[in-house]
Coordinates of C-alpha atoms in Angstrom, one line a residue:
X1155 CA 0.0 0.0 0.0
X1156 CA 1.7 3.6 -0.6
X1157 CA -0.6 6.8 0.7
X1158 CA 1.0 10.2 -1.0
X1159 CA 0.5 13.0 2.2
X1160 CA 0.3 16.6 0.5
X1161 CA 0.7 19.5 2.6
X1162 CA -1.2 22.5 1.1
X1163 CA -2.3 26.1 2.8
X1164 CA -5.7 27.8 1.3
X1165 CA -3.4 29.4 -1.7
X1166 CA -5.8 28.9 -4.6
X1167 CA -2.3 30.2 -6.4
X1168 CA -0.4 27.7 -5.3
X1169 CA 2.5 26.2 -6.9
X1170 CA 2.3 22.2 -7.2
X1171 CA 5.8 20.2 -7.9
X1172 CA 6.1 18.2 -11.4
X1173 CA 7.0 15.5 -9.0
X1174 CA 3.8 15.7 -7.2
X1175 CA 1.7 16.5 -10.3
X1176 CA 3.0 12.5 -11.4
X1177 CA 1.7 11.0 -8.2
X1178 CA -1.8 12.4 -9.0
X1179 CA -1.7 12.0 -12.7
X1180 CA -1.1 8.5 -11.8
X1181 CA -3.6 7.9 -8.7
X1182 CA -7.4 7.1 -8.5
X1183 CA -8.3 7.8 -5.1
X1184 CA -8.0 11.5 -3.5
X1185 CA -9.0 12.0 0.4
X1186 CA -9.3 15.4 2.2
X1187 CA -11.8 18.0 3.4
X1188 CA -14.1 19.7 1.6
X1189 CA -11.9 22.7 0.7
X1190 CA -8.9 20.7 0.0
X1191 CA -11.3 18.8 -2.7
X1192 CA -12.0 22.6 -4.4
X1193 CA -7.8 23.4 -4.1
X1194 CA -7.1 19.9 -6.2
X1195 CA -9.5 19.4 -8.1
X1196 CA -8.4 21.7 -11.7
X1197 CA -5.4 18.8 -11.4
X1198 CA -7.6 15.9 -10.3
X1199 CA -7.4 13.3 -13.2
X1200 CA -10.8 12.8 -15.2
X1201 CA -11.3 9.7 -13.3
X1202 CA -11.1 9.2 -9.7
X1203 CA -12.5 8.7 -6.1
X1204 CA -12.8 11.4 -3.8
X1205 CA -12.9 10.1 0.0
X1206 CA -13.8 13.1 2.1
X1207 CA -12.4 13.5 5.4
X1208 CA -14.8 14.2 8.6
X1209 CA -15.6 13.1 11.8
X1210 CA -14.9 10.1 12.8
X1211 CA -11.6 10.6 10.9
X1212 CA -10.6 6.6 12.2
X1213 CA -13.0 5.5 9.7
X1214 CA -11.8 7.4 7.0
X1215 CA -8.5 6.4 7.0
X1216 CA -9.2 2.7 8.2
X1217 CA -11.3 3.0 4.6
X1218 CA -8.3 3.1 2.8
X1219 CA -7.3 -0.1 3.2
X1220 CA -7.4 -2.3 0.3
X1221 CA -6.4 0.3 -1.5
X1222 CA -3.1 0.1 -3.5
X1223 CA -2.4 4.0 -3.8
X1224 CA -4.3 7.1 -2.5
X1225 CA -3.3 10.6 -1.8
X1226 CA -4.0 12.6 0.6
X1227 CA -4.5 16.3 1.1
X1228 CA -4.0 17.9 4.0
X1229 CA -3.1 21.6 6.0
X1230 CA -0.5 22.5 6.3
X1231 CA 2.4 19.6 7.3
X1232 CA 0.1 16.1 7.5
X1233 CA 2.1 14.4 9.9
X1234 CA 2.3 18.1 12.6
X1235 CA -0.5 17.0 14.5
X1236 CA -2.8 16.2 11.5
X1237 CA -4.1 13.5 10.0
X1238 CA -0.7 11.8 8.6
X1239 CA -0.2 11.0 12.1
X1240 CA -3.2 8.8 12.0
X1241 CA -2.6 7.0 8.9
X1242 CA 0.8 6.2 9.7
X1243 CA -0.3 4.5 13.4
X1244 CA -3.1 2.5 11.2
X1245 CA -0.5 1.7 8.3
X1246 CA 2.9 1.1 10.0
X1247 CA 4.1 -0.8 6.8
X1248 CA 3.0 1.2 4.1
X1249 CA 4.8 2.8 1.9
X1250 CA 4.6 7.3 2.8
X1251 CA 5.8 9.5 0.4
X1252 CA 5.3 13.3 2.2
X1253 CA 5.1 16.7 0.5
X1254 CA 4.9 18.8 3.7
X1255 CA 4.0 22.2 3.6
X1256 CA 4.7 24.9 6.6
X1257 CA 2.4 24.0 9.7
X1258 CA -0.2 26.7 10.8
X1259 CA 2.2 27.6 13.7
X1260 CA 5.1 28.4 11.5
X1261 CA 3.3 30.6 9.1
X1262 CA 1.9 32.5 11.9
X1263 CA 5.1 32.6 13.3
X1264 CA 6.5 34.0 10.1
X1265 CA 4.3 36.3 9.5
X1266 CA 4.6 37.6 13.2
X1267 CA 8.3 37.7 12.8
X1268 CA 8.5 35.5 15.8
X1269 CA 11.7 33.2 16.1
X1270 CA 10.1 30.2 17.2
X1271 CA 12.8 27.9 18.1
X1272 CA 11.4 27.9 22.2
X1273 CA 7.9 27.4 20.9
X1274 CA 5.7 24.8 23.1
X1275 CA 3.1 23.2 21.0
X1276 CA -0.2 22.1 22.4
X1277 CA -3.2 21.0 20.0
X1278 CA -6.9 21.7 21.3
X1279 CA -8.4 20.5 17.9
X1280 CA -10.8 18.0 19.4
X1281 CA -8.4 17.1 22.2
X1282 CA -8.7 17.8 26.4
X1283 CA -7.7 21.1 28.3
X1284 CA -5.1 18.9 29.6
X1285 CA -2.1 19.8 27.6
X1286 CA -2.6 23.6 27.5
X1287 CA -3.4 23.6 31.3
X1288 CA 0.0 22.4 31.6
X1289 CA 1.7 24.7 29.7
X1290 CA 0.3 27.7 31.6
X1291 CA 1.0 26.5 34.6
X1292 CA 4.2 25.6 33.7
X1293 CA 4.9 29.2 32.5
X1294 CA 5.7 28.3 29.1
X1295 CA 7.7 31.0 27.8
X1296 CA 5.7 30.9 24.3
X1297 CA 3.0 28.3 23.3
X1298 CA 1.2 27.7 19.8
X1299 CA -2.4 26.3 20.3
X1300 CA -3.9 24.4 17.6
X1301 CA -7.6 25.2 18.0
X1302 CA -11.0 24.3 17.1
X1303 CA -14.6 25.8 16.0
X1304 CA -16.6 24.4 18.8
X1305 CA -15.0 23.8 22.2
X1306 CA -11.6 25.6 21.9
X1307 CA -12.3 28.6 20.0
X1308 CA -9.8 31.6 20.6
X1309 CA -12.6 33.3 22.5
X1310 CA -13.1 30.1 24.8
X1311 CA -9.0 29.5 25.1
X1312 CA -8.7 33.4 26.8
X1313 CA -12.0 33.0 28.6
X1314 CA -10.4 30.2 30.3
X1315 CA -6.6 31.8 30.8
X1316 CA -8.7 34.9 32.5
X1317 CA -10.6 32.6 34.4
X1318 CA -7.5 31.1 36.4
X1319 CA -5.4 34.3 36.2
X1320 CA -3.2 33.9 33.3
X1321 CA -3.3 37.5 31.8
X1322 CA 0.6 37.5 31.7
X1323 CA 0.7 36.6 28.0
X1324 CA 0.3 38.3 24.4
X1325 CA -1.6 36.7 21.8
X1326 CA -0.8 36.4 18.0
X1327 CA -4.0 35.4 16.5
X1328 CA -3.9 34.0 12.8
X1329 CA -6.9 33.6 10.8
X1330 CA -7.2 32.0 7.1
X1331 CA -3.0 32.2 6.7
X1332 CA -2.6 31.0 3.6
X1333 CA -5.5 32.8 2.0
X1334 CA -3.9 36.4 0.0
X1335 CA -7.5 37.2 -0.1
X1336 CA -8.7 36.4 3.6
X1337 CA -6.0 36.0 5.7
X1338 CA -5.2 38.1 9.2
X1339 CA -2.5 38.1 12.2
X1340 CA -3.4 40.1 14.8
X1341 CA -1.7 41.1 17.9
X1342 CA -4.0 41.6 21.3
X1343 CA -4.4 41.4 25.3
X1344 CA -5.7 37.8 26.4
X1345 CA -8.9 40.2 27.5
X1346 CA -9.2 41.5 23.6
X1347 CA -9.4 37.5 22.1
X1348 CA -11.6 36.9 25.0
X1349 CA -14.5 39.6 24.1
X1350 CA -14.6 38.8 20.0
X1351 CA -14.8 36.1 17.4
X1352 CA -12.1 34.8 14.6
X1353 CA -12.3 33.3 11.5
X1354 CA -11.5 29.5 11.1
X1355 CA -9.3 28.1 10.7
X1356 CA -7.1 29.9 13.0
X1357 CA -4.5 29.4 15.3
X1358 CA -2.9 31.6 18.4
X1359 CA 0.9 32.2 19.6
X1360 CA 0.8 33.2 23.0
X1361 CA 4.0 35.2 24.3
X1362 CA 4.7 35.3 28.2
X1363 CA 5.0 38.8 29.1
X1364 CA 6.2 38.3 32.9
X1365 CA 6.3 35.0 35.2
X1366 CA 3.4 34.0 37.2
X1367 CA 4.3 33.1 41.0
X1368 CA 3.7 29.3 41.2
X1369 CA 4.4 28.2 45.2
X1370 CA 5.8 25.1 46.5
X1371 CA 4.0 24.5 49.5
X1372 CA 1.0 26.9 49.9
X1373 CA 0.6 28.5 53.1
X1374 CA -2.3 27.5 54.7
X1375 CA -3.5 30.3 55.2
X1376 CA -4.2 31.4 51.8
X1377 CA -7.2 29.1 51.1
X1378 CA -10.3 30.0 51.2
X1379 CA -11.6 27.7 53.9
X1380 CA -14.9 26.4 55.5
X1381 CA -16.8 28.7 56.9
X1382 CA -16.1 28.9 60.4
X1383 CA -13.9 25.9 59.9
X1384 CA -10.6 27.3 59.0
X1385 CA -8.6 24.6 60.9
X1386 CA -10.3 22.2 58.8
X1387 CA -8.0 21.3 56.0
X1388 CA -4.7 19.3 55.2
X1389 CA -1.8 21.6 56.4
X1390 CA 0.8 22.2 53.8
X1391 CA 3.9 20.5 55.8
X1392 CA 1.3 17.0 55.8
X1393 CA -0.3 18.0 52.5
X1394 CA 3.6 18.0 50.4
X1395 CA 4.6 14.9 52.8
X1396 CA 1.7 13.1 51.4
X1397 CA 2.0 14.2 47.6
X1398 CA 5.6 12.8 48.2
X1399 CA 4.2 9.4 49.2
X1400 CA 2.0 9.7 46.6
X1401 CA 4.8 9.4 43.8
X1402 CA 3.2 11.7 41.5
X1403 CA 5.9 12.2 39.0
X1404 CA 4.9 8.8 37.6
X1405 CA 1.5 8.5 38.0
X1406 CA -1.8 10.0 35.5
X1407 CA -4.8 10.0 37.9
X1408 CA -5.2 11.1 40.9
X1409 CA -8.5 10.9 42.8
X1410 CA -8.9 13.2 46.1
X1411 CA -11.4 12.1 48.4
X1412 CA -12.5 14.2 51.0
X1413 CA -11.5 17.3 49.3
X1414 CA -13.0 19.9 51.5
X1415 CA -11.2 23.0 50.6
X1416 CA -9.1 21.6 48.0
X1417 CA -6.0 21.9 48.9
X1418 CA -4.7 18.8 47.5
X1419 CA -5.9 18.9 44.9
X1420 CA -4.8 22.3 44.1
X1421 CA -0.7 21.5 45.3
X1422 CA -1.1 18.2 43.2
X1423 CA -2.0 20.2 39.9
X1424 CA 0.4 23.2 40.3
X1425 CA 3.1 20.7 41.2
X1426 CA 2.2 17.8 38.6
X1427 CA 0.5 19.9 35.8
X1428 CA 0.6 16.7 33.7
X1429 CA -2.0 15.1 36.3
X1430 CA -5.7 14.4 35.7
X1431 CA -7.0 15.6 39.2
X1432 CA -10.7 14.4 40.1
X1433 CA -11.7 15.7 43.9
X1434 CA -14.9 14.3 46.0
X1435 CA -16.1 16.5 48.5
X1436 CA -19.8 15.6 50.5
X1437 CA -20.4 19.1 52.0
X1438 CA -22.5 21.0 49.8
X1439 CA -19.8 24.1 49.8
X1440 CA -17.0 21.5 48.6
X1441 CA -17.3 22.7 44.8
X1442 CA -17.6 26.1 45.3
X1443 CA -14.3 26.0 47.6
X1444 CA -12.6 23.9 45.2
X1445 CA -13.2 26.0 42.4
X1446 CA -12.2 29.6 44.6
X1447 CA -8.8 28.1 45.3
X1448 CA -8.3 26.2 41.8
X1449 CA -8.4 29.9 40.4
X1450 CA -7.0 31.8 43.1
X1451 CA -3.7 30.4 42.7
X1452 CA -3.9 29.0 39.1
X1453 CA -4.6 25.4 38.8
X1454 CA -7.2 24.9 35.8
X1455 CA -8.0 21.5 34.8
X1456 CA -9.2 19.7 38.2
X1457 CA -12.6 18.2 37.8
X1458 CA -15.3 17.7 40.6
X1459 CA -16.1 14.2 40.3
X1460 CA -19.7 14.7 42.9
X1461 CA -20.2 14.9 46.2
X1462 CA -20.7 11.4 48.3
X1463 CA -18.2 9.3 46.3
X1464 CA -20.1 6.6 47.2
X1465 CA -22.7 7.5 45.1
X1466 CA -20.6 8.3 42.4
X1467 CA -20.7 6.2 39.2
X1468 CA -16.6 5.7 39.0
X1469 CA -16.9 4.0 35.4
X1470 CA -17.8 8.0 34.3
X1471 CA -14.2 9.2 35.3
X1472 CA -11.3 8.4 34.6
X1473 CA -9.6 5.9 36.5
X1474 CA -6.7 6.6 39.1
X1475 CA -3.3 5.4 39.4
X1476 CA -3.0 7.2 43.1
X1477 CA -6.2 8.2 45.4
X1478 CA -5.5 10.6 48.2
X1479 CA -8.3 9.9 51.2
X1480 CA -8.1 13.0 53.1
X1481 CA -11.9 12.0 54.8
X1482 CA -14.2 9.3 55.4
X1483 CA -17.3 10.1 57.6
X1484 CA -17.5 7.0 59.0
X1485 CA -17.1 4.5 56.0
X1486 CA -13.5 4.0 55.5
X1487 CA -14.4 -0.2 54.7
X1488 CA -16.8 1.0 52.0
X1489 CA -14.2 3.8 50.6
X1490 CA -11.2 1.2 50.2
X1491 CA -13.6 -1.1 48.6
X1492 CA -15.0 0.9 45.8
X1493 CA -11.3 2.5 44.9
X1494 CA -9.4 -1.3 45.1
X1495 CA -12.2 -1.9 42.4
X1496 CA -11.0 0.8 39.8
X1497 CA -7.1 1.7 41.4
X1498 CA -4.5 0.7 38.1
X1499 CA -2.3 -2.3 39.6
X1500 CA 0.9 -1.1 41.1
X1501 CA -1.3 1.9 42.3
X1502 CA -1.1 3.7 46.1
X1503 CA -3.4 5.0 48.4
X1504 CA -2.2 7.8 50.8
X1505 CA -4.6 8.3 54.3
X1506 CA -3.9 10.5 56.6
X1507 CA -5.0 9.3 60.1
X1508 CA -5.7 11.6 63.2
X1509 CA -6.6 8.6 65.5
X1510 CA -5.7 5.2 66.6
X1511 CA -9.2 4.9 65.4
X1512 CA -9.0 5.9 61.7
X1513 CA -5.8 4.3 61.6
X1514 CA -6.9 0.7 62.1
X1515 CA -9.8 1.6 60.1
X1516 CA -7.8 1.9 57.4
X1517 CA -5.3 -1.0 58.3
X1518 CA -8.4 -3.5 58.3
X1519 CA -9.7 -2.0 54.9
X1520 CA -6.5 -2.3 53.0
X1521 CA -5.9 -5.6 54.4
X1522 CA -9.5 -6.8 53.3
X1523 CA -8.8 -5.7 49.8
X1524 CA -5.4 -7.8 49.7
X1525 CA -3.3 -4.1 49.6
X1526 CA -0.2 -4.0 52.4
X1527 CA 0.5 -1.0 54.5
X1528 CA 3.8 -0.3 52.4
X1529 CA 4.7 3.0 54.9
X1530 CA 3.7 5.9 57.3
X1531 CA 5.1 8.4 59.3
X1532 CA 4.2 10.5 62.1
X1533 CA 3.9 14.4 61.8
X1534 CA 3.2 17.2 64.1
X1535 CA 2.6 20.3 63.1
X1536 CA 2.7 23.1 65.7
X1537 CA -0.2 22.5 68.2
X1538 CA -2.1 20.4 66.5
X1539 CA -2.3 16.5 67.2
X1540 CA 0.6 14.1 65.1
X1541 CA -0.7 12.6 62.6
X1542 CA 0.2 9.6 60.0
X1543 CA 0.3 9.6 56.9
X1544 CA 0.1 6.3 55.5
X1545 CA 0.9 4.4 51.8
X1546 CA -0.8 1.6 50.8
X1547 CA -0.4 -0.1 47.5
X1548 CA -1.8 -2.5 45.2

């Protein structure tokens, strides 16, 4: 099988290789989008197949097979997060002969006059917030976004940096590049892309204007607590001694039950920005509080997964690889349970236990499940009773 990926922009002008001209003198089927079919089609042979690409692009390209040649027109560079990616991960042996063009990001950046050797790419076309929560937190010194005309929209990606706080950035919009006619790079405040509307396709440079404090180790007192309840939360020397048990540099999920104000959560995400972060939290002001501190101190990206976890349907979130319990009401056998059920193997639990009470609670769970108490350690912190924290793994 040999697939022929051609790179184009929206150049109705553009100049088209002799070499490339053979491979679609010579082919019968043609695959793209509908405005790649319109670029093409005064060299199309008089015969052929057009295969158009859309949603779900997995079937398209899985309906090439059988097929002993087609081409395929593309943006840009097929294989810069585009669909040559794709055909290449369904095809590992065929045959790829690539005509790349400049990605989107590049021909922004050249016509921004922006040296882009430091750029940090993140694609939102029809992918998470994961990625691009990352970055910002990270403080990515300049990041190209790949968007999308639904959920990720220019006006969406700022609403969202605003949101958590990350007005420390320019934005280079581009809009049609490619197009003589149509196309427009514009230069404006994360508030400006926030309060109008672009033209797709387009795609944004963001340029970091200043560096956003990230802590290590939040002081406690910067939370926005419980009402009357401002003792009632994970201290920060327990909270970064458990994240350390926790091992998050390796892990994907992490599940914090018994959120209350959030402060896991929050220290997990600023310090693991590469973490899916889902927090439980049965008093009715849990999500409120979580949300106040997520953007208080930047952390985008954590999901409330509901409020008595167990009453949660755990098959609609994604399943952790390390679950922080930071509270139990009462049903600590009925906790471990339901997380052994969905915890990845060679994944920990971390509890921190106030009382001989809770702590054999949570002994007699993980031993019920078949887990081993793998450590702990005993903390104080100033007045307040010692606590363990303890690590239990699967």
């Amino acid at each position: 099988m040999k697939i022929i990926l051609i790179g184009t922009d929206d150049n109705k002008e553009r100049y088209w290789q002799p070499e490339l001209l053979e491979h679609i003198k010579e082919s019968y089927y043609f695959s793209g989008g509908k405005r790649h079919h319109e670029l093409i089609k005064p060299y199309l042979p008089e015969k052929y197949e057009w295969i158009e690409i859309a949603p779900p692009v997995q079937d398209v390209v899985r309906s090439y097979e059988g097929k002993s040649q087609v081409v395929v027109i593309a943006s840009c560079d097929p294989i810069f997060n585009g669909v040559g990616e794709r055909i290449m991960r369904e095809f590992p042996e065929a045959e790829i002969v690539l005509f790349p063009y400049f990605n989107s990001l590049q021909m922004l950046a050249h016509k921004a006059l922006l040296p882009y050797q430091a750029l940090h790419v993140v694609s939102l076309t029809g992918r998470p917030w994961l990625a691009f929560d990352a970055a910002l937190i990270q403080g990515e010194r300049m990041i190209g976004v790949l968007t999308d005309n639904r959920l990720h929209t220019p006006r969406l990606i700022a609403s969202r940096m605003l949101e958590y706080g990350y007005d420390n950035y320019d934005v280079y919009v581009g809009e049609l590049l490619g197009n003589k006619e149509h196309e427009r790079v514009t230069r404006l405040s994360v508030a400006e892309v926030a309060s109008r509307d672009f033209e797709y396709p387009n795609n944004l440079i963001l340029i970091r204007r200043e560096q956003r404090t990230r802590l290590f180790g939040i002081p406690d007192r910067l939370f926005t607590h419980l009402e009357g309840r401002e003792r009632m939360m994970t201290k920060m020397p327990i909270r970064l001694l458990s994240l350390s048990m926790l091992g998050l540099y390796g892990r994907s999920v992490l599940w914090d039950i018994g959120s209350c104000t959030g402060s896991v959560s929050v220290e997990a995400k600023l310090q693991f920005p590469h973490l899916e972060v889902v927090a439980f939290e049965i008093r009715s002001e849990g999500e409120r509080l979580l949300r106040e501190n997520a953007q208080k101190f930047g952390a985008p990206g954590i999901e409330f997964g509901g409020g008595d976890f167990l009453e949660v349907e755990p098959s609609q979130l994604p399943a952790p690889d390390a679950v922080f319990i930071g509270g139990h009401g009462g049903k600590m056998l009925e906790i471990v349970d339901r997380v052994w059920q969905v915890l990845a193997d060679d994944g920990v639990v971390v509890f921190n236990s106030v009382s001989d009470d809770s702590y054999r609670l949570f002994y007699d769970a993980i031993e019920r499940v078949g887990g081993k108490i793998e450590e702990e350690t005993k903390l104080a912190v100033d007045q307040y009773n010692p606590i363990r924290v303890m690590k239990a793994r699967k």
